[in-house]
CSV table of C-alpha atoms in Angstrom, one decimal:
chain,number,residue,atom,x,y,z
F,1259,UNK,CA,66.9,68.7,134.9
F,1260,UNK,CA,66.0,66.5,132.1
F,1261,UNK,CA,66.3,68.0,128.6
F,1262,UNK,CA,63.9,66.9,125.9
F,1263,UNK,CA,65.8,65.6,122.9
F,1264,UNK,CA,64.3,66.1,119.4
F,1265,UNK,CA,65.1,62.5,118.6
F,1266,UNK,CA,62.5,61.4,121.2
F,1267,UNK,CA,59.9,63.4,119.2
F,1268,UNK,CA,60.5,61.7,115.8
F,1269,UNK,CA,57.6,59.3,116.2
F,1270,UNK,CA,55.0,62.0,116.7
F,1271,UNK,CA,52.2,62.4,114.1
F,1272,UNK,CA,51.9,66.2,114.7
F,1273,UNK,CA,54.6,68.8,115.1
F,1274,UNK,CA,54.7,70.5,118.5
F,1275,UNK,CA,53.9,74.2,118.2
F,1276,UNK,CA,57.3,75.4,119.4
F,1277,UNK,CA,58.9,73.9,116.2
F,1278,UNK,CA,56.5,75.6,113.8
F,1279,UNK,CA,58.3,78.5,112.2
F,1280,UNK,CA,56.7,81.8,111.2
F,1281,UNK,CA,55.5,82.0,107.6
F,1282,UNK,CA,58.5,84.1,106.5
F,1283,UNK,CA,60.7,81.1,107.6
F,1284,UNK,CA,58.7,78.0,106.7
F,1285,UNK,CA,60.5,76.1,104.0
F,1286,UNK,CA,57.3,75.0,102.4
F,1287,UNK,CA,56.6,78.6,101.6
F,1288,UNK,CA,60.0,80.1,101.2
F,1289,UNK,CA,62.0,77.5,99.2
F,1290,UNK,CA,62.6,78.6,95.6
F,1291,UNK,CA,61.0,76.2,93.1
F,1292,UNK,CA,62.3,76.8,89.6
F,1293,UNK,CA,65.6,76.6,87.8
F,1294,UNK,CA,68.3,76.7,90.4
F,1295,UNK,CA,71.5,78.7,89.5
F,1296,UNK,CA,74.6,76.5,89.3
F,1297,UNK,CA,76.1,76.4,92.8
F,1298,UNK,CA,79.9,76.2,92.3
F,1299,UNK,CA,81.5,72.7,92.2
F,1300,UNK,CA,85.3,72.9,92.2
F,1301,UNK,CA,87.5,69.9,91.1
F,1302,UNK,CA,90.6,69.9,93.3
F,1303,UNK,CA,92.4,67.5,91.0
F,1304,UNK,CA,92.6,70.1,88.2
F,1305,UNK,CA,96.4,70.2,87.4
F,1306,UNK,CA,96.1,74.0,86.8
F,1307,UNK,CA,96.3,75.4,90.3
F,1308,UNK,CA,95.7,78.9,89.2
F,1309,UNK,CA,92.4,77.8,87.8
F,1310,UNK,CA,91.5,76.3,91.2
F,1311,UNK,CA,92.5,79.5,93.0
F,1312,UNK,CA,90.4,81.6,90.7
F,1313,UNK,CA,87.3,79.3,91.0
F,1314,UNK,CA,87.6,79.3,94.8
F,1315,UNK,CA,88.0,83.1,95.0
F,1316,UNK,CA,85.0,83.6,92.6
F,1317,UNK,CA,82.8,81.3,94.6
F,1318,UNK,CA,83.8,83.1,97.8
F,1319,UNK,CA,82.9,86.5,96.3
F,1320,UNK,CA,79.7,85.4,94.7
F,1321,UNK,CA,78.2,82.7,96.9
F,1322,UNK,CA,80.4,82.4,100.1
F,1323,UNK,CA,79.9,78.7,99.4
F,1324,UNK,CA,81.1,75.9,97.2
F,1325,UNK,CA,81.4,72.1,96.9
F,1326,UNK,CA,84.8,70.5,96.6
F,1327,UNK,CA,85.3,67.2,94.7
F,1328,UNK,CA,88.5,65.1,94.3
F,1329,UNK,CA,89.7,66.8,97.5
F,1330,UNK,CA,92.1,63.9,98.5
F,1331,UNK,CA,90.2,62.6,101.6
F,1332,UNK,CA,89.7,58.9,100.9
F,1333,UNK,CA,86.0,57.9,100.6
F,1334,UNK,CA,86.5,55.2,103.2
F,1335,UNK,CA,87.8,57.8,105.7
F,1336,UNK,CA,84.6,59.8,105.2
F,1337,UNK,CA,82.4,56.7,105.3
F,1338,UNK,CA,84.0,55.6,108.6
F,1339,UNK,CA,83.5,59.1,110.1
F,1340,UNK,CA,79.8,58.9,109.1
F,1341,UNK,CA,79.4,55.3,110.4
F,1342,UNK,CA,80.6,56.0,113.9
F,1343,UNK,CA,78.6,59.3,114.1
F,1344,UNK,CA,75.4,57.6,112.9
F,1345,UNK,CA,75.9,54.7,115.4
F,1346,UNK,CA,76.4,57.2,118.3
F,1347,UNK,CA,73.0,58.8,117.6
F,1348,UNK,CA,71.0,55.7,116.5
F,1349,UNK,CA,72.5,52.8,118.5
F,1350,UNK,CA,74.1,54.1,121.8
F,1351,UNK,CA,71.7,54.1,124.8
F,1352,UNK,CA,70.2,57.5,125.7
F,1353,UNK,CA,71.8,57.5,129.2
F,1354,UNK,CA,75.2,57.0,127.7
F,1355,UNK,CA,74.7,60.0,125.4
F,1356,UNK,CA,73.5,62.1,128.3
F,1357,UNK,CA,76.7,61.2,130.2
F,1358,UNK,CA,78.6,63.5,127.7
F,1359,UNK,CA,76.0,66.2,127.6
F,1360,UNK,CA,77.0,69.9,127.2
F,1361,UNK,CA,77.5,71.5,130.6
F,1362,UNK,CA,75.2,74.5,130.9
F,1363,UNK,CA,76.9,77.8,131.8
F,1364,UNK,CA,80.4,76.4,131.1
F,1365,UNK,CA,81.1,78.7,128.2
F,1366,UNK,CA,81.9,75.7,126.1
F,1367,UNK,CA,80.0,74.2,123.2
F,1368,UNK,CA,81.4,70.7,123.8
F,1369,UNK,CA,79.2,67.8,124.4
F,1370,UNK,CA,75.8,66.3,123.4
F,1371,UNK,CA,72.9,68.7,123.3
F,1372,UNK,CA,69.8,70.2,121.7
F,1373,UNK,CA,69.4,73.9,122.3
F,1374,UNK,CA,72.3,76.0,121.1
F,1375,UNK,CA,71.3,79.6,120.4
F,1376,UNK,CA,68.7,81.8,121.9
F,1377,UNK,CA,65.7,82.1,119.7
F,1378,UNK,CA,64.1,85.6,120.0
F,1379,UNK,CA,60.7,84.1,119.2
F,1380,UNK,CA,61.1,81.2,121.6
F,1381,UNK,CA,61.1,78.7,118.8
F,1382,UNK,CA,63.1,75.5,118.6
F,1383,UNK,CA,65.1,73.9,115.8
F,1384,UNK,CA,64.6,70.2,114.9
F,1385,UNK,CA,68.1,69.0,115.7
F,1386,UNK,CA,70.2,67.2,118.3
F,1387,UNK,CA,74.0,67.6,118.1
F,1388,UNK,CA,77.4,66.6,119.4
F,1389,UNK,CA,80.3,69.1,119.6
F,1390,UNK,CA,83.9,68.4,120.4
F,1391,UNK,CA,87.3,69.9,119.5
F,1392,UNK,CA,89.5,67.9,117.2
F,1393,UNK,CA,92.5,70.2,116.8
F,1394,UNK,CA,95.0,71.4,118.1
F,1395,UNK,CA,95.7,68.5,120.5
F,1396,UNK,CA,96.0,70.8,123.5
F,1397,UNK,CA,92.3,71.8,123.0
F,1398,UNK,CA,91.0,68.2,122.7
F,1399,UNK,CA,89.0,67.0,125.7
F,1400,UNK,CA,88.2,63.3,125.3
F,1401,UNK,CA,85.6,63.6,128.0
F,1402,UNK,CA,83.2,64.8,125.4
F,1403,UNK,CA,84.1,62.1,122.8
F,1404,UNK,CA,81.8,59.1,122.7
F,1405,UNK,CA,83.3,55.9,124.1
F,1406,UNK,CA,81.0,53.9,121.8
F,1407,UNK,CA,81.1,52.9,119.0
F,1408,UNK,CA,84.6,51.7,119.8
F,1409,UNK,CA,86.2,53.2,116.7
F,1410,UNK,CA,84.8,56.7,117.2
F,1411,UNK,CA,88.1,58.3,118.3
F,1412,UNK,CA,90.2,56.6,115.6
F,1413,UNK,CA,87.7,57.6,112.8
F,1414,UNK,CA,87.6,61.2,113.9
F,1415,UNK,CA,91.4,61.5,114.3
F,1416,UNK,CA,92.0,60.0,110.9
F,1417,UNK,CA,89.5,62.4,109.3
F,1418,UNK,CA,91.0,65.4,111.1
F,1419,UNK,CA,94.5,64.5,109.8
F,1420,UNK,CA,93.3,64.8,106.2
F,1421,UNK,CA,91.0,67.8,106.9
F,1422,UNK,CA,93.9,69.9,108.1
F,1423,UNK,CA,95.5,69.6,104.7
F,1424,UNK,CA,92.3,70.6,102.9
F,1425,UNK,CA,91.9,73.6,105.2
F,1426,UNK,CA,95.4,74.7,104.5
F,1427,UNK,CA,94.8,74.5,100.7
F,1428,UNK,CA,91.5,76.4,100.9
F,1429,UNK,CA,93.2,79.2,102.9
F,1430,UNK,CA,96.1,79.4,100.4
F,1431,UNK,CA,93.7,79.7,97.4
F,1432,UNK,CA,91.6,82.3,99.2
F,1433,UNK,CA,94.7,84.3,100.0
F,1434,UNK,CA,96.0,84.2,96.4
F,1435,UNK,CA,92.5,85.2,95.2
F,1436,UNK,CA,92.9,88.4,97.2
F,1437,UNK,CA,96.3,89.2,95.7
F,1438,UNK,CA,98.1,88.2,98.9
F,1439,UNK,CA,100.9,85.8,99.6
F,1440,UNK,CA,99.4,82.3,100.2
F,1441,UNK,CA,100.2,82.2,103.9
F,1442,UNK,CA,98.5,85.5,104.9
F,1443,UNK,CA,94.9,84.3,105.7
F,1444,UNK,CA,96.1,81.3,107.7
F,1445,UNK,CA,98.4,83.5,109.8
F,1446,UNK,CA,95.7,86.1,110.3
F,1447,UNK,CA,93.4,83.3,111.6
F,1448,UNK,CA,95.8,81.9,114.1
F,1449,UNK,CA,98.4,80.0,112.1
F,1450,UNK,CA,99.1,76.6,113.6
F,1451,UNK,CA,96.8,77.4,116.5
F,1452,UNK,CA,93.6,77.5,114.4
F,1453,UNK,CA,91.0,75.5,116.3
F,1454,UNK,CA,88.9,72.8,114.6
F,1455,UNK,CA,85.5,72.1,116.3
F,1456,UNK,CA,83.6,69.0,115.1
F,1457,UNK,CA,79.8,69.1,115.2
F,1458,UNK,CA,77.5,66.3,114.3
F,1459,UNK,CA,74.0,67.4,113.4
F,1460,UNK,CA,71.3,64.8,113.8
F,1461,UNK,CA,68.0,65.9,112.2
F,1462,UNK,CA,65.4,63.2,113.1
F,1463,UNK,CA,62.5,62.3,110.8
F,1464,UNK,CA,59.9,65.1,111.1
F,1465,UNK,CA,56.1,64.9,110.7
F,1466,UNK,CA,55.9,68.3,109.0
F,1467,UNK,CA,59.1,69.2,107.3
F,1468,UNK,CA,57.3,72.0,105.4
F,1469,UNK,CA,56.8,73.9,108.8
F,1470,UNK,CA,60.1,73.2,110.6
F,1471,UNK,CA,63.8,73.9,110.2
F,1472,UNK,CA,66.7,71.8,111.4
F,1473,UNK,CA,68.9,74.9,111.7
F,1474,UNK,CA,67.5,78.4,111.2
F,1475,UNK,CA,69.2,80.9,108.9
F,1476,UNK,CA,72.6,82.0,110.0
F,1477,UNK,CA,76.2,82.7,108.9
F,1478,UNK,CA,79.0,80.7,110.5
F,1479,UNK,CA,81.2,82.7,112.9
F,1480,UNK,CA,84.2,80.6,111.9
F,1481,UNK,CA,87.0,81.3,109.4
F,1482,UNK,CA,85.9,78.4,107.2
F,1483,UNK,CA,83.4,75.6,107.8
F,1484,UNK,CA,84.1,72.3,106.0
F,1485,UNK,CA,81.2,69.9,106.0
F,1486,UNK,CA,80.3,66.3,105.1
F,1487,UNK,CA,76.6,65.6,104.7
F,1488,UNK,CA,74.8,62.2,104.5
F,1489,UNK,CA,72.8,61.4,101.4
F,1490,UNK,CA,69.6,63.1,102.6
F,1491,UNK,CA,69.5,66.6,101.0
F,1492,UNK,CA,68.5,69.6,103.2
F,1493,UNK,CA,71.1,72.3,103.1
F,1494,UNK,CA,69.8,75.6,101.6
F,1495,UNK,CA,71.8,78.8,100.7
F,1496,UNK,CA,70.4,82.3,100.3
F,1497,UNK,CA,71.3,84.3,97.2
F,1498,UNK,CA,69.5,86.9,95.2
F,1499,UNK,CA,66.7,87.0,97.7
F,1500,UNK,CA,65.9,83.3,97.3
F,1501,UNK,CA,66.5,80.1,99.3
F,1502,UNK,CA,68.1,77.5,97.0
F,1503,UNK,CA,68.5,73.8,97.7
F,1504,UNK,CA,72.2,72.7,97.5
F,1505,UNK,CA,72.2,69.4,95.6
F,1506,UNK,CA,73.8,66.4,97.3
F,1507,UNK,CA,77.1,65.3,95.6
F,1508,UNK,CA,78.5,62.0,96.9
F,1509,UNK,CA,81.9,62.3,98.6
F,1510,UNK,CA,82.0,66.1,98.1
F,1511,UNK,CA,83.1,68.5,100.8
F,1512,UNK,CA,80.8,71.5,101.4
F,1513,UNK,CA,82.8,74.6,102.2
F,1514,UNK,CA,81.3,77.7,103.8
F,1515,UNK,CA,83.1,81.0,104.0
F,1516,UNK,CA,82.7,82.1,107.6
F,1517,UNK,CA,82.4,85.6,109.2
F,1518,UNK,CA,86.1,85.9,110.0
F,1519,UNK,CA,87.1,85.6,106.3
F,1520,UNK,CA,84.5,88.2,105.4
F,1521,UNK,CA,86.0,90.5,108.1
F,1522,UNK,CA,89.6,89.9,107.2
F,1523,UNK,CA,88.9,90.6,103.5
F,1524,UNK,CA,86.8,93.7,104.5
F,1525,UNK,CA,83.8,92.3,102.7
F,1526,UNK,CA,85.4,91.1,99.5
F,1527,UNK,CA,84.5,87.5,100.4
F,1528,UNK,CA,81.0,86.8,101.7
F,1529,UNK,CA,80.0,84.7,104.6
F,1530,UNK,CA,77.2,82.5,103.4
F,1531,UNK,CA,73.7,82.8,104.8
F,1532,UNK,CA,72.3,79.2,105.0
F,1533,UNK,CA,69.8,77.0,106.8
F,1534,UNK,CA,68.8,73.4,107.0
F,1535,UNK,CA,65.5,71.7,106.2
F,1536,UNK,CA,64.4,68.3,107.4
F,1537,UNK,CA,62.7,65.3,106.0
F,1538,UNK,CA,59.7,63.1,106.9
F,1539,UNK,CA,61.0,59.7,105.6
F,1540,UNK,CA,64.6,59.7,106.8
F,1541,UNK,CA,67.0,61.3,109.3
F,1542,UNK,CA,69.4,63.8,107.9
F,1543,UNK,CA,73.0,64.1,109.3
F,1544,UNK,CA,75.9,66.4,108.7
F,1545,UNK,CA,79.5,66.7,110.0
F,1546,UNK,CA,80.6,70.3,109.9
F,1547,UNK,CA,84.1,71.2,111.2
F,1548,UNK,CA,84.4,74.9,112.2
F,1549,UNK,CA,87.9,76.2,111.6
F,1550,UNK,CA,88.2,79.2,113.9
F,1551,UNK,CA,90.9,81.5,115.5
F,1552,UNK,CA,91.9,80.9,119.1
F,1553,UNK,CA,89.7,83.0,121.4
F,1554,UNK,CA,92.3,85.6,122.3
F,1555,UNK,CA,93.3,86.2,118.6
F,1556,UNK,CA,92.4,89.7,117.5
F,1557,UNK,CA,90.7,89.7,114.1
F,1558,UNK,CA,89.8,92.7,111.9
F,1559,UNK,CA,90.0,93.8,108.3
F,1560,UNK,CA,93.6,93.4,107.0
F,1561,UNK,CA,95.3,96.7,106.4
F,1562,UNK,CA,95.8,95.9,102.7
F,1563,UNK,CA,92.0,96.3,102.3
F,1564,UNK,CA,91.4,99.5,104.3
F,1565,UNK,CA,91.9,103.0,102.9
F,1566,UNK,CA,90.2,106.4,102.9
F,1567,UNK,CA,88.2,105.3,99.9
F,1568,UNK,CA,87.4,101.9,101.4
F,1569,UNK,CA,87.2,102.3,105.2
F,1570,UNK,CA,86.9,99.3,107.6
F,1571,UNK,CA,83.4,97.8,107.4
F,1572,UNK,CA,83.9,95.7,110.6
F,1573,UNK,CA,85.3,96.2,114.1
F,1574,UNK,CA,88.6,94.7,115.1
F,1575,UNK,CA,88.2,92.5,118.2
F,1576,UNK,CA,89.1,89.3,120.0
F,1577,UNK,CA,87.5,86.3,118.4
F,1578,UNK,CA,86.0,85.2,121.8
F,1579,UNK,CA,84.3,88.6,122.1
F,1580,UNK,CA,82.9,88.3,118.5
F,1581,UNK,CA,81.6,84.8,119.3
F,1582,UNK,CA,80.0,86.0,122.6
F,1583,UNK,CA,78.1,88.7,120.7
F,1584,UNK,CA,77.1,86.3,117.9
F,1585,UNK,CA,75.8,83.6,120.2
F,1586,UNK,CA,73.8,86.0,122.4
F,1587,UNK,CA,72.5,87.9,119.4
F,1588,UNK,CA,74.1,91.2,120.5
F,1589,UNK,CA,75.4,93.9,118.1
F,1590,UNK,CA,79.0,93.4,117.1
């Protein structure tokens, strides 16, 4: 069965009706136009680590979202990650992309694809994507990694090596911000078995960006999501009943607090509600890496944050059961 890819629709003059969002979702209507509150930007080169820890914890409480600059990943490593991803989507023949397509019904996200979540209204998102695990090594299946461009594997493995260090530092700061020992959140999320899933989002040029969305509003089910965008803005975050544009900062990492951190902290930290808009003139791309517990890991509010006065706000369950409910839009 041939699947229609959004990239094949990028030359259309009109937007097919299945991509037109309802009025309460259309970015042309719902995007806030006015002074935008300052979305946190955190400088990781600050010599005062306690100031970094406080800034990250404050951002996680208030926004569930921040941008990280001077994070230690060389700009050339990020540029190479972006180059090979862009070449896969824009230069590799379609039949070669289809050879690593997601396997329907396999229970795995991995591979090249278009439709991810059920949309209760039968609507579609304006995006094609590629998923593959990058860590730990035992979870990597190179079958779903592009063979072309030739440096694809090298670029992704180099980026992952640096990203693991950034993830560790983020989890330390978030732990300290909750008054915990710095190792607690990482251990509660799977320790050395935390799984990193790379996704490349490709949002083709769109004839009516005011009516469509690249990704509809959602929170991430991960522990953390660490993302690199290209230079085409499009990420929006929801705060104080408004959708705000997140400005593009060259070489910054975008960090989302995921559902599992909200659960572990029993609601102290917030998982960010966000969505992606698209553009008419230029394709947008992003490279989120979802840092998540292994499927059999049991996650629930940490006992330190549960009491008679502050009961558990979330169920304790295996991460794979949480993920199943989330993807299928079932109550947790």
